[in-house]
């Protein structure tokens, strides 16, 4: 027989998993939409963001400065995470997710890349945050073709702004 205590524990686990998945999404949304409030809210005060083996940003101010440098380098970024798994242990948890990133360079060329994030999470005051995010297995692909203007989902892709009547194949 399921007790009220069993149901409460199961509900806590489900809510925890949803909160941790939300963190992975908020990381992407905060970075891609240049939303510093959302970006800062995902991290613990002492968080570490390890973007490579020789670049580790520790603390909210350093992490914010690092993402602001990315915003300067890439006019447009689009992150997509998948395969997010979590292991919960009380007020701590770990996670792993794969990421694909598209970023536009200042010269309008696009680059595609991706990798895997390994995370450590902590619940503080009832709120889950990222305590450490490590980028592993990164890969980069050659730049993609330039894009001089936005492409909207309801319009055909164009070769460039000068070929408005010719859809890109």
JSON list of C-alpha atoms in Angstrom, two decimals, residues 3 18 26 52 72 76 81 83 87 111 140 145 161 163:
[
{"chain": "A", "resi": 3, "resn": "UNK", "atom": "CA", "xyz": [1.41, 5.84, 1.98]},
{"chain": "A", "resi": 18, "resn": "UNK", "atom": "CA", "xyz": [11.65, 18.89, -13.61]},
{"chain": "A", "resi": 26, "resn": "UNK", "atom": "CA", "xyz": [17.26, 28.19, -18.69]},
{"chain": "A", "resi": 52, "resn": "UNK", "atom": "CA", "xyz": [37.58, 24.01, -21.40]},
{"chain": "A", "resi": 72, "resn": "UNK", "atom": "CA", "xyz": [30.20, 40.20, -28.03]},
{"chain": "A", "resi": 76, "resn": "UNK", "atom": "CA", "xyz": [23.41, 35.19, -32.54]},
{"chain": "A", "resi": 81, "resn": "UNK", "atom": "CA", "xyz": [20.36, 20.36, -25.20]},
{"chain": "A", "resi": 83, "resn": "UNK", "atom": "CA", "xyz": [19.66, 13.46, -23.56]},
{"chain": "A", "resi": 87, "resn": "UNK", "atom": "CA", "xyz": [21.05, 11.45, -10.49]},
{"chain": "A", "resi": 111, "resn": "UNK", "atom": "CA", "xyz": [29.65, 27.86, -37.04]},
{"chain": "A", "resi": 140, "resn": "UNK", "atom": "CA", "xyz": [33.67, 22.15, -33.94]},
{"chain": "A", "resi": 145, "resn": "UNK", "atom": "CA", "xyz": [27.42, 29.77, -45.40]},
{"chain": "A", "resi": 161, "resn": "UNK", "atom": "CA", "xyz": [19.27, 39.32, -49.60]},
{"chain": "A", "resi": 163, "resn": "UNK", "atom": "CA", "xyz": [18.12, 36.96, -54.50]}
]
